[in-house]
Amino acid sequence: MDASLNQTSRQARRAAARLARDAFPPMGIYAIDDRASGYRMLGASRNVHAALNRARFELGMGKYADRVLQAAWNRSGADGLRFDVLELVKEREDANFDYAAELKALEQCYRELEGLQR
């Protein structure tokens, strides 16, 4: 009985892994804000959660490319910054939909709305 239960558990794990692998990634626009100065960095990614995770990791290691945000992190740590997902791109029925162009257009719209430069 333990063998059949173990086999069922293994099959369930494989099915869950397959679903996760085939799921539509959370593409979208994100922002990292310095709470003290109000400085904002906008970005677009095919996986916003991974991009924000990477930013936190690089900031913690002292290797983040944006020097203003790195200085804010060095000054006040994670509590000094705010990490937000601003908008997610919805999955389209059209298999040929250009998600990269959609992300680029969305990022440009946010930059124009907020008066930010690239």
PDB file of C-alpha atoms in Angstrom:
ATOM      1  CA  MET A   1       0.000   0.000   0.000  1.00  0.00           C
ATOM      2  CA  ASP A   2       2.827   2.398   0.748  1.00  0.00           C
ATOM      3  CA  ALA A   3       4.255   1.830  -2.737  1.00  0.00           C
ATOM      4  CA  SER A   4       0.968   2.736  -4.449  1.00  0.00           C
ATOM      5  CA  LEU A   5       0.568   5.812  -2.246  1.00  0.00           C
ATOM      6  CA  ASN A   6       4.143   6.855  -3.019  1.00  0.00           C
ATOM      7  CA  GLN A   7       3.511   6.364  -6.773  1.00  0.00           C
ATOM      8  CA  THR A   8       0.343   8.493  -6.598  1.00  0.00           C
ATOM      9  CA  SER A   9       2.220  11.208  -4.734  1.00  0.00           C
ATOM     10  CA  ARG A  10       5.013  11.170  -7.326  1.00  0.00           C
ATOM     11  CA  GLN A  11       2.499  11.450 -10.174  1.00  0.00           C
ATOM     12  CA  ALA A  12       0.771  14.381  -8.450  1.00  0.00           C
ATOM     13  CA  ARG A  13       4.119  16.179  -8.038  1.00  0.00           C
ATOM     14  CA  ARG A  14       4.954  15.608 -11.706  1.00  0.00           C
ATOM     15  CA  ALA A  15       1.547  16.922 -12.792  1.00  0.00           C
ATOM     16  CA  ALA A  16       1.961  20.012 -10.604  1.00  0.00           C
ATOM     17  CA  ALA A  17       5.445  20.628 -12.004  1.00  0.00           C
ATOM     18  CA  ARG A  18       4.120  20.301 -15.565  1.00  0.00           C
ATOM     19  CA  LEU A  19       1.343  22.796 -14.863  1.00  0.00           C
ATOM     20  CA  ALA A  20       3.782  25.279 -13.345  1.00  0.00           C
ATOM     21  CA  ARG A  21       6.177  24.915 -16.268  1.00  0.00           C
ATOM     22  CA  ASP A  22       3.429  25.458 -18.839  1.00  0.00           C
ATOM     23  CA  ALA A  23       1.679  28.341 -17.020  1.00  0.00           C
ATOM     24  CA  PHE A  24       1.611  31.800 -18.573  1.00  0.00           C
ATOM     25  CA  PRO A  25       4.400  33.850 -16.953  1.00  0.00           C
ATOM     26  CA  PRO A  26       3.521  37.042 -15.053  1.00  0.00           C
ATOM     27  CA  MET A  27       4.710  39.588 -17.658  1.00  0.00           C
ATOM     28  CA  GLY A  28       4.341  43.253 -16.883  1.00  0.00           C
ATOM     29  CA  ILE A  29       5.561  46.576 -15.580  1.00  0.00           C
ATOM     30  CA  TYR A  30       7.164  47.029 -12.168  1.00  0.00           C
ATOM     31  CA  ALA A  31       8.586  49.876 -10.106  1.00  0.00           C
ATOM     32  CA  ILE A  32      11.138  50.214  -7.351  1.00  0.00           C
ATOM     33  CA  ASP A  33      10.726  53.371  -5.264  1.00  0.00           C
ATOM     34  CA  ASP A  34      13.068  55.020  -2.781  1.00  0.00           C
ATOM     35  CA  ARG A  35      10.698  55.980   0.029  1.00  0.00           C
ATOM     36  CA  ALA A  36      12.954  58.793   1.299  1.00  0.00           C
ATOM     37  CA  SER A  37      13.680  60.661  -1.932  1.00  0.00           C
ATOM     38  CA  GLY A  38      10.739  59.623  -4.091  1.00  0.00           C
ATOM     39  CA  TYR A  39      13.110  58.364  -6.810  1.00  0.00           C
ATOM     40  CA  ARG A  40      11.407  55.749  -9.002  1.00  0.00           C
ATOM     41  CA  MET A  41      12.854  53.170 -11.347  1.00  0.00           C
ATOM     42  CA  LEU A  42      10.456  51.567 -13.844  1.00  0.00           C
ATOM     43  CA  GLY A  43      11.041  48.310 -15.643  1.00  0.00           C
ATOM     44  CA  ALA A  44       9.329  45.783 -17.860  1.00  0.00           C
ATOM     45  CA  SER A  45       9.881  42.056 -17.694  1.00  0.00           C
ATOM     46  CA  ARG A  46       8.590  38.790 -19.075  1.00  0.00           C
ATOM     47  CA  ASN A  47       8.533  37.654 -15.445  1.00  0.00           C
ATOM     48  CA  VAL A  48       8.038  40.604 -13.082  1.00  0.00           C
ATOM     49  CA  HIS A  49       8.279  38.571  -9.891  1.00  0.00           C
ATOM     50  CA  ALA A  50      11.634  37.140 -10.960  1.00  0.00           C
ATOM     51  CA  ALA A  51      12.848  40.633 -11.948  1.00  0.00           C
ATOM     52  CA  LEU A  52      11.936  42.032  -8.532  1.00  0.00           C
ATOM     53  CA  ASN A  53      13.534  39.030  -6.833  1.00  0.00           C
ATOM     54  CA  ARG A  54      16.720  39.585  -8.830  1.00  0.00           C
ATOM     55  CA  ALA A  55      16.710  43.290  -7.925  1.00  0.00           C
ATOM     56  CA  ARG A  56      16.418  42.472  -4.202  1.00  0.00           C
ATOM     57  CA  PHE A  57      19.240  39.954  -4.481  1.00  0.00           C
ATOM     58  CA  GLU A  58      21.547  42.331  -6.378  1.00  0.00           C
ATOM     59  CA  LEU A  59      20.772  45.169  -3.970  1.00  0.00           C
ATOM     60  CA  GLY A  60      21.584  42.909  -1.034  1.00  0.00           C
ATOM     61  CA  MET A  61      24.875  41.938  -2.662  1.00  0.00           C
ATOM     62  CA  GLY A  62      25.692  45.607  -3.369  1.00  0.00           C
ATOM     63  CA  LYS A  63      25.786  44.995  -7.133  1.00  0.00           C
ATOM     64  CA  TYR A  64      22.628  46.699  -8.437  1.00  0.00           C
ATOM     65  CA  ALA A  65      23.177  48.722 -11.624  1.00  0.00           C
ATOM     66  CA  ASP A  66      21.026  51.706 -10.535  1.00  0.00           C
ATOM     67  CA  ARG A  67      23.365  53.623  -8.222  1.00  0.00           C
ATOM     68  CA  VAL A  68      20.608  55.752  -6.694  1.00  0.00           C
ATOM     69  CA  LEU A  69      18.639  52.693  -5.582  1.00  0.00           C
ATOM     70  CA  GLN A  70      21.807  50.942  -4.414  1.00  0.00           C
ATOM     71  CA  ALA A  71      22.688  53.974  -2.265  1.00  0.00           C
ATOM     72  CA  ALA A  72      19.147  54.002  -0.823  1.00  0.00           C
ATOM     73  CA  TRP A  73      19.440  50.287  -0.001  1.00  0.00           C
ATOM     74  CA  ASN A  74      22.849  50.820   1.584  1.00  0.00           C
ATOM     75  CA  ARG A  75      21.461  53.702   3.646  1.00  0.00           C
ATOM     76  CA  SER A  76      18.221  52.190   4.917  1.00  0.00           C
ATOM     77  CA  GLY A  77      18.016  48.575   3.758  1.00  0.00           C
ATOM     78  CA  ALA A  78      14.979  46.823   2.310  1.00  0.00           C
ATOM     79  CA  ASP A  79      12.587  48.951   4.365  1.00  0.00           C
ATOM     80  CA  GLY A  80      13.754  52.062   2.515  1.00  0.00           C
ATOM     81  CA  LEU A  81      12.563  50.738  -0.844  1.00  0.00           C
ATOM     82  CA  ARG A  82       9.154  49.726  -2.159  1.00  0.00           C
ATOM     83  CA  PHE A  83       8.803  47.039  -4.829  1.00  0.00           C
ATOM     84  CA  ASP A  84       5.551  47.093  -6.815  1.00  0.00           C
ATOM     85  CA  VAL A  85       4.028  45.305  -9.782  1.00  0.00           C
ATOM     86  CA  LEU A  86       2.165  48.071 -11.612  1.00  0.00           C
ATOM     87  CA  GLU A  87       0.467  46.130 -14.383  1.00  0.00           C
ATOM     88  CA  LEU A  88       0.387  42.589 -15.715  1.00  0.00           C
ATOM     89  CA  VAL A  89      -0.071  41.671 -19.370  1.00  0.00           C
ATOM     90  CA  LYS A  90      -2.989  39.345 -20.012  1.00  0.00           C
ATOM     91  CA  GLU A  91      -2.534  36.145 -21.963  1.00  0.00           C
ATOM     92  CA  ARG A  92      -3.903  36.457 -25.501  1.00  0.00           C
ATOM     93  CA  GLU A  93      -5.650  33.811 -27.583  1.00  0.00           C
ATOM     94  CA  ASP A  94      -3.545  34.724 -30.631  1.00  0.00           C
ATOM     95  CA  ALA A  95      -0.440  32.507 -30.634  1.00  0.00           C
ATOM     96  CA  ASN A  96       1.412  35.122 -32.702  1.00  0.00           C
ATOM     97  CA  PHE A  97       0.793  38.008 -30.303  1.00  0.00           C
ATOM     98  CA  ASP A  98       3.953  40.092 -29.773  1.00  0.00           C
ATOM     99  CA  TYR A  99       4.327  40.284 -25.985  1.00  0.00           C
ATOM    100  CA  ALA A 100       7.704  42.045 -26.249  1.00  0.00           C
ATOM    101  CA  ALA A 101       6.122  44.918 -28.202  1.00  0.00           C
ATOM    102  CA  GLU A 102       3.237  45.048 -25.718  1.00  0.00           C
ATOM    103  CA  LEU A 103       5.674  45.304 -22.781  1.00  0.00           C
ATOM    104  CA  LYS A 104       7.689  48.003 -24.546  1.00  0.00           C
ATOM    105  CA  ALA A 105       4.553  50.049 -25.294  1.00  0.00           C
ATOM    106  CA  LEU A 106       3.254  49.692 -21.719  1.00  0.00           C
ATOM    107  CA  GLU A 107       6.590  50.744 -20.265  1.00  0.00           C
ATOM    108  CA  GLN A 108       6.690  53.780 -22.564  1.00  0.00           C
ATOM    109  CA  CYS A 109       3.155  54.757 -21.486  1.00  0.00           C
ATOM    110  CA  TYR A 110       4.123  54.593 -17.813  1.00  0.00           C
ATOM    111  CA  ARG A 111       7.290  56.600 -18.448  1.00  0.00           C
ATOM    112  CA  GLU A 112       5.321  59.304 -20.258  1.00  0.00           C
ATOM    113  CA  LEU A 113       2.641  59.416 -17.573  1.00  0.00           C
ATOM    114  CA  GLU A 114       5.233  59.811 -14.843  1.00  0.00           C
ATOM    115  CA  GLY A 115       7.588  62.058 -16.791  1.00  0.00           C
ATOM    116  CA  LEU A 116      10.489  59.618 -16.492  1.00  0.00           C
ATOM    117  CA  GLN A 117      13.379  59.225 -18.889  1.00  0.00           C
ATOM    118  CA  ARG A 118      14.737  55.874 -19.981  1.00  0.00           C
TER     119      ARG A 118
END
